[in-house]
PDB file of C-alpha atoms and ligand atoms in Angstrom:
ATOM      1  CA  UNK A   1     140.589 195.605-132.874  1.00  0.00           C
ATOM      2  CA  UNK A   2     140.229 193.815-136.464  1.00  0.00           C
ATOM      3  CA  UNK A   3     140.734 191.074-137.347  1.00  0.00           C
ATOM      4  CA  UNK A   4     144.411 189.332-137.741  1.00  0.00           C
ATOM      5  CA  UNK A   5     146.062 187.140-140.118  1.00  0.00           C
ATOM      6  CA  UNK A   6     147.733 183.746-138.588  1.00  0.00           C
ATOM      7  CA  UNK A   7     151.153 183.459-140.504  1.00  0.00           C
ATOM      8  CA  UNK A   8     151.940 179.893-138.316  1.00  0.00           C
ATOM      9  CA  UNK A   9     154.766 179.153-136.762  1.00  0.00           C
ATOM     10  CA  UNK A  10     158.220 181.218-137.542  1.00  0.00           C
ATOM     11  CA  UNK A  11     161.572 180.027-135.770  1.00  0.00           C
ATOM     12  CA  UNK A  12     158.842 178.381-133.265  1.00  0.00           C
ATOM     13  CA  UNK A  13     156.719 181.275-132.308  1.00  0.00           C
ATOM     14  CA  UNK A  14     153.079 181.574-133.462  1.00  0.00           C
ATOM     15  CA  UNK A  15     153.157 184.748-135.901  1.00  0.00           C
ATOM     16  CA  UNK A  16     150.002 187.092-135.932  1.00  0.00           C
ATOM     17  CA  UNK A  17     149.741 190.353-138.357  1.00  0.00           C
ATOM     18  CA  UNK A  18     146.131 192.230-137.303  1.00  0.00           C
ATOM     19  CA  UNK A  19     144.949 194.278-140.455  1.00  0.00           C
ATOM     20  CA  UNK A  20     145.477 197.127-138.946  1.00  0.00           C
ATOM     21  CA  UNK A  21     148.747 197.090-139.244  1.00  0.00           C
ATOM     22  CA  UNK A  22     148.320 198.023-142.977  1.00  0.00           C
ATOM     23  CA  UNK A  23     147.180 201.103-141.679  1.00  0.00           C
ATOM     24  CA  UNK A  24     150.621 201.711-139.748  1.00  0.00           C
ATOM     25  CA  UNK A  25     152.379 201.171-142.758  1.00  0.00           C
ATOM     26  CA  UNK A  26     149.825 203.872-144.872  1.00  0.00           C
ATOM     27  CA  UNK A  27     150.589 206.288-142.272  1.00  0.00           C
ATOM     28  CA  UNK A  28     154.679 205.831-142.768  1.00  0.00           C
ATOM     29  CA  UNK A  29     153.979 205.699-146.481  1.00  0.00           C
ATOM     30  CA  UNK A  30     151.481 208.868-146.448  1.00  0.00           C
ATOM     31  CA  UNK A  31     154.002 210.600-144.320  1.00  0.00           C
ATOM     32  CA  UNK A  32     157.141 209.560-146.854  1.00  0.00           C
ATOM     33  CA  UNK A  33     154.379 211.043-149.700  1.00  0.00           C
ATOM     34  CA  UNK A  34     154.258 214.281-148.793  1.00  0.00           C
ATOM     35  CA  UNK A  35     157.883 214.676-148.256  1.00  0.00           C
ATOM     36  CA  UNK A  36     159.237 212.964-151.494  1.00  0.00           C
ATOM     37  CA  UNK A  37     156.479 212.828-153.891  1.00  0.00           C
ATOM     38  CA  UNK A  38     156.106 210.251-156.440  1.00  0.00           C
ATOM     39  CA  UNK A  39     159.579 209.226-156.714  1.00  0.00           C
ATOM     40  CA  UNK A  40     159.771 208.346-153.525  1.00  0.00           C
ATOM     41  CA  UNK A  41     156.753 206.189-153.332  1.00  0.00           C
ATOM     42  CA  UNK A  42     158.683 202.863-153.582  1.00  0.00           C
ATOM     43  CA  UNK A  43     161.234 203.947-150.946  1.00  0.00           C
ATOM     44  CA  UNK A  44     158.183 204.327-148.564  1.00  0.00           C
ATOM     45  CA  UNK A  45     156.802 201.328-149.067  1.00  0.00           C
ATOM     46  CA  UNK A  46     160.075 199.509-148.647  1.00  0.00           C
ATOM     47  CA  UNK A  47     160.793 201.191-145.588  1.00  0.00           C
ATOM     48  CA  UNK A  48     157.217 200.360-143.877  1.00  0.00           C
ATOM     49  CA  UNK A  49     158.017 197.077-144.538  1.00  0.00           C
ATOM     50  CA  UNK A  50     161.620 196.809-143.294  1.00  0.00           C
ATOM     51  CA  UNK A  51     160.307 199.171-140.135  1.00  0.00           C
ATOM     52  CA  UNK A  52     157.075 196.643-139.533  1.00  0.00           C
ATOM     53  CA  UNK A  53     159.775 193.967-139.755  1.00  0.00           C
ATOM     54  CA  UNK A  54     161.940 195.200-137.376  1.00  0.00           C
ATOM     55  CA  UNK A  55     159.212 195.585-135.256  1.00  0.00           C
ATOM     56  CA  UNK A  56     158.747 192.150-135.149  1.00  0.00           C
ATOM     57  CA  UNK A  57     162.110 191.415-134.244  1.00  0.00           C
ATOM     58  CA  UNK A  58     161.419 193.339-131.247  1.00  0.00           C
ATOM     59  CA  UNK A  59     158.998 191.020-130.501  1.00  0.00           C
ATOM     60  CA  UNK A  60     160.927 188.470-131.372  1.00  0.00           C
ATOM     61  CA  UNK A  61     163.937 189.823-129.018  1.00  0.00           C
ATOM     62  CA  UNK A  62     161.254 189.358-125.722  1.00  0.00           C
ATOM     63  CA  UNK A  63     160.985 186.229-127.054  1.00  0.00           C
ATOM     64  CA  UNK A  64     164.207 185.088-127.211  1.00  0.00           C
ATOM     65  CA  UNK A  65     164.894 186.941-123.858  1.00  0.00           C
ATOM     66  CA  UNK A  66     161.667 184.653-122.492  1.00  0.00           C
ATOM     67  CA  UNK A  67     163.355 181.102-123.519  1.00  0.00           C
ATOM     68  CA  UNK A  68     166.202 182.040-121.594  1.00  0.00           C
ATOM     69  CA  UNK A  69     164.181 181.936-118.554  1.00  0.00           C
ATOM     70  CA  UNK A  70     162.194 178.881-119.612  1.00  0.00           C
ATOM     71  CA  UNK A  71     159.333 181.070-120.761  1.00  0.00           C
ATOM     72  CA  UNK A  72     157.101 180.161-123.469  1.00  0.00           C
ATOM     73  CA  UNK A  73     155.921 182.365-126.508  1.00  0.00           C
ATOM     74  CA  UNK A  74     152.233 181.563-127.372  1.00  0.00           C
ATOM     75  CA  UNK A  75     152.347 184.245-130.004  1.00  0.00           C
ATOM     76  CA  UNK A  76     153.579 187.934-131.721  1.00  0.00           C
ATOM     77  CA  UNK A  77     150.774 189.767-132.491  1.00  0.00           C
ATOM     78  CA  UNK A  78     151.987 192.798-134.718  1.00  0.00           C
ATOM     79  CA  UNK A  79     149.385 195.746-134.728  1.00  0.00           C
ATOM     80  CA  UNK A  80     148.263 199.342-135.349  1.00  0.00           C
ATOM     81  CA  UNK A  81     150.442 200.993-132.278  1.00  0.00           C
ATOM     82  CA  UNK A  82     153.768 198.208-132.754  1.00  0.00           C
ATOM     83  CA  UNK A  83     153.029 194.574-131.226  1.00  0.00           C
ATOM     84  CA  UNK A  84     153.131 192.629-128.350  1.00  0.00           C
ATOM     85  CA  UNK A  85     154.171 188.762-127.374  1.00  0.00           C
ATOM     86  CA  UNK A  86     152.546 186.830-124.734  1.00  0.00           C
ATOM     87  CA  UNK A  87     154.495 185.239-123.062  1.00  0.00           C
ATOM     88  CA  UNK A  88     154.061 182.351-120.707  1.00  0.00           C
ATOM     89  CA  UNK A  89     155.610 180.291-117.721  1.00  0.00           C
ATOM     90  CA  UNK A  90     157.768 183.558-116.498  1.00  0.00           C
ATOM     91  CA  UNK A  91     159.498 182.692-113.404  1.00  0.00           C
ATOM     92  CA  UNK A  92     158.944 184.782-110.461  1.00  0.00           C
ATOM     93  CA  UNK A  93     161.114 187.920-109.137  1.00  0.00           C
ATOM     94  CA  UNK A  94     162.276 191.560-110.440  1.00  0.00           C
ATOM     95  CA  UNK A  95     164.924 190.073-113.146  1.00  0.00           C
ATOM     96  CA  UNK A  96     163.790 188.026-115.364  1.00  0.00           C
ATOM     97  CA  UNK A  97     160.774 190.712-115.637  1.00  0.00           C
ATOM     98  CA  UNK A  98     163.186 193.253-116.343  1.00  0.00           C
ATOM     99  CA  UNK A  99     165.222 190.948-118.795  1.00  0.00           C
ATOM    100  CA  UNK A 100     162.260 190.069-121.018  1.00  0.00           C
ATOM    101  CA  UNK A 101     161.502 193.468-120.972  1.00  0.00           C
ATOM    102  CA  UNK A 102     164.535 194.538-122.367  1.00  0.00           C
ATOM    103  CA  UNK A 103     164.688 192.004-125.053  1.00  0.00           C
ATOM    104  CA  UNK A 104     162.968 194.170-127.292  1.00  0.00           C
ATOM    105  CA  UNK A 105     164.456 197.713-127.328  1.00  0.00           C
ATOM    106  CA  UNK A 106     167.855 195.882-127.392  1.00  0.00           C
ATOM    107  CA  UNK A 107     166.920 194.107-130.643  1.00  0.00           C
ATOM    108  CA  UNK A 108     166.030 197.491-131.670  1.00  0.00           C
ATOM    109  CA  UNK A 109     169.208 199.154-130.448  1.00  0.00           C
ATOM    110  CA  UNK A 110     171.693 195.985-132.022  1.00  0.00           C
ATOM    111  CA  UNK A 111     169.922 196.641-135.223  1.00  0.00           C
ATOM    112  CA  UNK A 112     171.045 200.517-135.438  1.00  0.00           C
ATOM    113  CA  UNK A 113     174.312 199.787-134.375  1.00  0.00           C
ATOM    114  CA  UNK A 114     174.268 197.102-137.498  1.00  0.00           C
ATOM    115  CA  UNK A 115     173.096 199.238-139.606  1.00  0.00           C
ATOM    116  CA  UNK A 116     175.303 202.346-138.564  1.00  0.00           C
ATOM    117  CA  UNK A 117     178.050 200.874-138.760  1.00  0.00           C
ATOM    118  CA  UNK A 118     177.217 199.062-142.489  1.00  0.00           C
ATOM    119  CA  UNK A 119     176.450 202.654-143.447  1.00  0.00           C
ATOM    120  CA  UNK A 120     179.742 203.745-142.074  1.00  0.00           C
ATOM    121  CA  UNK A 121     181.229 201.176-144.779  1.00  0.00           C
ATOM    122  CA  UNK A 122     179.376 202.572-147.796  1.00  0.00           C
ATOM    123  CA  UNK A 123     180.862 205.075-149.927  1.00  0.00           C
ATOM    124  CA  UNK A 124     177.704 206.124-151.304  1.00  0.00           C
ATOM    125  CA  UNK A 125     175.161 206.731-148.818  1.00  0.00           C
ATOM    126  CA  UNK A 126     172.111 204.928-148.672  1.00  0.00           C
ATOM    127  CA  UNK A 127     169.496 206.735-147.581  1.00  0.00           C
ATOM    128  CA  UNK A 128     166.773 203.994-147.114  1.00  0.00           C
ATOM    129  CA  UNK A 129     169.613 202.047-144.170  1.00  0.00           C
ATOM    130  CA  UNK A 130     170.288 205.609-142.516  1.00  0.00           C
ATOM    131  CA  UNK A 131     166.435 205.986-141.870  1.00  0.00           C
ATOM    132  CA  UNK A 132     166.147 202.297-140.574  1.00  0.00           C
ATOM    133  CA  UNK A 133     169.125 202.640-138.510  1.00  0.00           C
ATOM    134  CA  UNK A 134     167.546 205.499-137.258  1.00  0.00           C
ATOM    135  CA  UNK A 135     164.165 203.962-137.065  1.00  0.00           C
ATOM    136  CA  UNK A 136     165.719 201.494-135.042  1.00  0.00           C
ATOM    137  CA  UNK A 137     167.750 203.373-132.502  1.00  0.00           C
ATOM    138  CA  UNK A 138     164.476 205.709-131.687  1.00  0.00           C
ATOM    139  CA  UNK A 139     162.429 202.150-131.321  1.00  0.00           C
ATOM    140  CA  UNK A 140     164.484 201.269-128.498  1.00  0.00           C
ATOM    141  CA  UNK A 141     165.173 204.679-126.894  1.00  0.00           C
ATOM    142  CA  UNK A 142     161.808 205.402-127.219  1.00  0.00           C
ATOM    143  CA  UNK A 143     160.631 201.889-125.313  1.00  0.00           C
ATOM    144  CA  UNK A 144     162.975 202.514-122.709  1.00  0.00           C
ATOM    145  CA  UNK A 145     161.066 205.586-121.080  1.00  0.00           C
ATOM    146  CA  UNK A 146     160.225 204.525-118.197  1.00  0.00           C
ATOM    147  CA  UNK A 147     156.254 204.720-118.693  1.00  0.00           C
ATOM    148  CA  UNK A 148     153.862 202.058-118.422  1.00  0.00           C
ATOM    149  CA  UNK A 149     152.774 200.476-120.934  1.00  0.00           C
ATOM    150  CA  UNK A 150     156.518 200.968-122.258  1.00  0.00           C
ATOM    151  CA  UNK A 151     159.188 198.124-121.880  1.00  0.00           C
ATOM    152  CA  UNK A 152     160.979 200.911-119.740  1.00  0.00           C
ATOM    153  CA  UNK A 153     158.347 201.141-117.507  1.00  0.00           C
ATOM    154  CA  UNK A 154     158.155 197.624-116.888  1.00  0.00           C
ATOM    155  CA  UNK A 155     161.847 197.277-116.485  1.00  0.00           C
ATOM    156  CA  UNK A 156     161.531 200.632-113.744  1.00  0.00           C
ATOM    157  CA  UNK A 157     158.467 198.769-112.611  1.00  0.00           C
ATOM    158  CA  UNK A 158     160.300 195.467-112.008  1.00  0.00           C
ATOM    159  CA  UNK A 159     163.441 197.413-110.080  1.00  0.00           C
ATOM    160  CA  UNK A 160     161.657 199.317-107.946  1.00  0.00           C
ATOM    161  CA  UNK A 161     159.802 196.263-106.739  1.00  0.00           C
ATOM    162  CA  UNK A 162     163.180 195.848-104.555  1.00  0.00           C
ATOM    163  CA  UNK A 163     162.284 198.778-102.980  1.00  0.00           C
ATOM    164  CA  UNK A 164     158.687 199.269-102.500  1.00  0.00           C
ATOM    165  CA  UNK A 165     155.465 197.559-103.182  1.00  0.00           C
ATOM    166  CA  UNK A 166     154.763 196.123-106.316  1.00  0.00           C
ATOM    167  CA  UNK A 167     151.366 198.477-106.764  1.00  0.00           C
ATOM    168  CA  UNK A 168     152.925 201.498-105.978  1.00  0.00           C
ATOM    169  CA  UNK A 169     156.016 201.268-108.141  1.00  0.00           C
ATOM    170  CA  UNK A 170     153.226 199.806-110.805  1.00  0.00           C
ATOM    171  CA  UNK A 171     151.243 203.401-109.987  1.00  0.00           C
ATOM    172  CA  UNK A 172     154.720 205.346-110.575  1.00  0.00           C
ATOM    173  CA  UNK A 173     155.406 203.999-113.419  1.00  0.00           C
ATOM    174  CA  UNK A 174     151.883 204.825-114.640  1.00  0.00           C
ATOM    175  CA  UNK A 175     152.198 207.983-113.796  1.00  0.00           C
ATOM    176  CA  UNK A 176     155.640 208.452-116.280  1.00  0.00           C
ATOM    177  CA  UNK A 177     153.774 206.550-118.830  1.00  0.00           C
ATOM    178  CA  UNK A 178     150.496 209.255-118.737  1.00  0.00           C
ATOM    179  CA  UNK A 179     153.370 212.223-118.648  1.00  0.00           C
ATOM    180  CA  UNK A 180     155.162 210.704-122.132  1.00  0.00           C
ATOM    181  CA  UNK A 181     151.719 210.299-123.548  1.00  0.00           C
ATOM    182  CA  UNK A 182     151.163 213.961-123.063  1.00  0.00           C
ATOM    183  CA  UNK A 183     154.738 214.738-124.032  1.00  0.00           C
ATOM    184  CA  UNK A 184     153.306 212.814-127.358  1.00  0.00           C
ATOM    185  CA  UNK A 185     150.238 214.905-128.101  1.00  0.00           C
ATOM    186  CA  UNK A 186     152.203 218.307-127.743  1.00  0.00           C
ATOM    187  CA  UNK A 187     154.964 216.866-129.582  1.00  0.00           C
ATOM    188  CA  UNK A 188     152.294 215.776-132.401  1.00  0.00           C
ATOM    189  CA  UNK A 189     149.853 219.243-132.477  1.00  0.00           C
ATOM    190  CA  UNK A 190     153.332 221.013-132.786  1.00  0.00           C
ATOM    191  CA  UNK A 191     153.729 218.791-136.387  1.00  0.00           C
ATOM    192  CA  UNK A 192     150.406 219.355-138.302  1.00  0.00           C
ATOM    193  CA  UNK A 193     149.320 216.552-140.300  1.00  0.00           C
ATOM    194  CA  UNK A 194     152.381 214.472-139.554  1.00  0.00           C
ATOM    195  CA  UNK A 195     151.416 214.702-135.846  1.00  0.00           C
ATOM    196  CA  UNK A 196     148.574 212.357-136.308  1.00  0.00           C
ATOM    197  CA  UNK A 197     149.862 209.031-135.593  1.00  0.00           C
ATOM    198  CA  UNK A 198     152.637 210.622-133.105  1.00  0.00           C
ATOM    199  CA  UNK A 199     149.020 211.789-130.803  1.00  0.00           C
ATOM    200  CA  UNK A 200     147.155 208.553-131.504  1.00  0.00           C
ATOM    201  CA  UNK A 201     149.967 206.535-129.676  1.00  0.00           C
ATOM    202  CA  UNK A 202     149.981 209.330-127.021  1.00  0.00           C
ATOM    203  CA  UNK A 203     146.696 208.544-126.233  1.00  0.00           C
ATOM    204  CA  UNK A 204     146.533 205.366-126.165  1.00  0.00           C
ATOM    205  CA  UNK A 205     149.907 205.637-123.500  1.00  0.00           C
ATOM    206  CA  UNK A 206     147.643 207.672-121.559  1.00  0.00           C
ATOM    207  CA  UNK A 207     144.722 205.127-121.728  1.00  0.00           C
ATOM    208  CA  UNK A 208     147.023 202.197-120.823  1.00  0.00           C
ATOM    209  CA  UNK A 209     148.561 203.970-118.004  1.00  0.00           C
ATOM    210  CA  UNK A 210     145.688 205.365-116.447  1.00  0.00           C
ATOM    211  CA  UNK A 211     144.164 202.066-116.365  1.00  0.00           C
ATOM    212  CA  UNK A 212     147.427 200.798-114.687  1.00  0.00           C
ATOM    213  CA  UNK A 213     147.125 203.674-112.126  1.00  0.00           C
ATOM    214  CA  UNK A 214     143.643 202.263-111.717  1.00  0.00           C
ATOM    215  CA  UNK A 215     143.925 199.056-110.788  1.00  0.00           C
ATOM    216  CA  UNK A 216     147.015 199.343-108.702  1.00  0.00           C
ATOM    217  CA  UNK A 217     145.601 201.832-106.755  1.00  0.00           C
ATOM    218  CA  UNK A 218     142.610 199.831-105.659  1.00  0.00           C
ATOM    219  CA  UNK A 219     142.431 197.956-102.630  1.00  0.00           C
ATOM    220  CA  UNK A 220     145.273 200.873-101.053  1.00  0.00           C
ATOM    221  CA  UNK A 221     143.859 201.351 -97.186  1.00  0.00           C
TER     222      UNK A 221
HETATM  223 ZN1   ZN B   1     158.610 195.587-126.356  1.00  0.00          ZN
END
């Protein structure tokens, strides 16, 4: 969807930013609008970049978890809905799956735990490294449901593989991922205007997922 900016290579991985990222950030920004006015315009605006840039150390955390495994990063494409790496050249089996997985929510999660306890050092308190440290720690709780197209439900997709076959833990986890994105769309009609952005990424969980469900189910006798 749109088109996308090459940045080149950063620390050795091919960065992409599609323009519709810009639209991620006016939704943080918008949001930020109506709650602080004017004043707080420039906090907003810092704080949809610092958030779109710690979204791209997620990326970057899969990454890193990939090249422990001899895996390959052809690029981190950051979008509308977060961002995804491709990765290349992972080796077979349940655990390195699960371990690139969970790359990026723990980037996310060592980042609030940073920035908690930096904020725990500050006499004043700055409200712009609460809400990123915050940011952070929902970014990686959030990824860890165990819903495809989630990290989580990859990671629940790759254990259960010890236990069953590939497809169905693959329809499971599908399953999960549909049930969040529903859990999304409530949670987002429940919030007015605000909601917006909180039901578009429910839906698209639910589109993911169903075509997940889809495909793994085929072929079943
Ligand atoms: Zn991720």
């Amino acid at each position: 969807m749109g088109g996308a900016v090459d940045l080149g290579k950063i620390f050795g991985v091919n960065v992409r930013i599609e323009v519709t990222v810009l639209l991620l950030a006016a939704f943080i920004v918008v949001g930020d609008f109506g709650r602080n006015g004017m004043s707080g315009l420039l906090d907003a605006v810092t704080f949809a970049i610092l958030f779109i840039f710690c979204i791209y150390l997620h990326e970057m955390g899969h990454a890193f978890a990939g090249r422990l495994f001899g895996a390959r990063t052809l690029d981190v494409t950051l979008t509308f809905f977060g961002g995804y790496a491709r990765l290349v050249g992972i080796p077979r089996g349940w655990f390195p799956n699960a371990v690139i997985s969970f790359g990026g929510p723990a980037t996310n999660l060592l980042i609030a735990t940073v920035l908690y306890w930096y904020a725990g050092t500050q006499e004043v308190p700055n409200d712009l490294i609460s809400r990123l440290a915050f940011a952070n720690l929902f970014l990686g709780v959030f990824n860890l449901l165990p819903g495809y197209p989630l990290d989580g439900g990859h990671i629940a997709a790759a254990v259960l593989s010890n236990f069953m076959p590939a497809s169905r833990a693959r329809v499971i986890t599908g399953y999960i991922g549909v049930g969040v994105g529903i859990l999304l769309i409530v949670l987002g009609l429940q919030s007015g205007m605000g909601g917006m952005f909180t039901m578009l990424v429910g839906l698209m969980l639910i589109m993911a997922a169903s075509q997940e469900i889809q495909m793994n189910s085929r072929g079943r006798f």
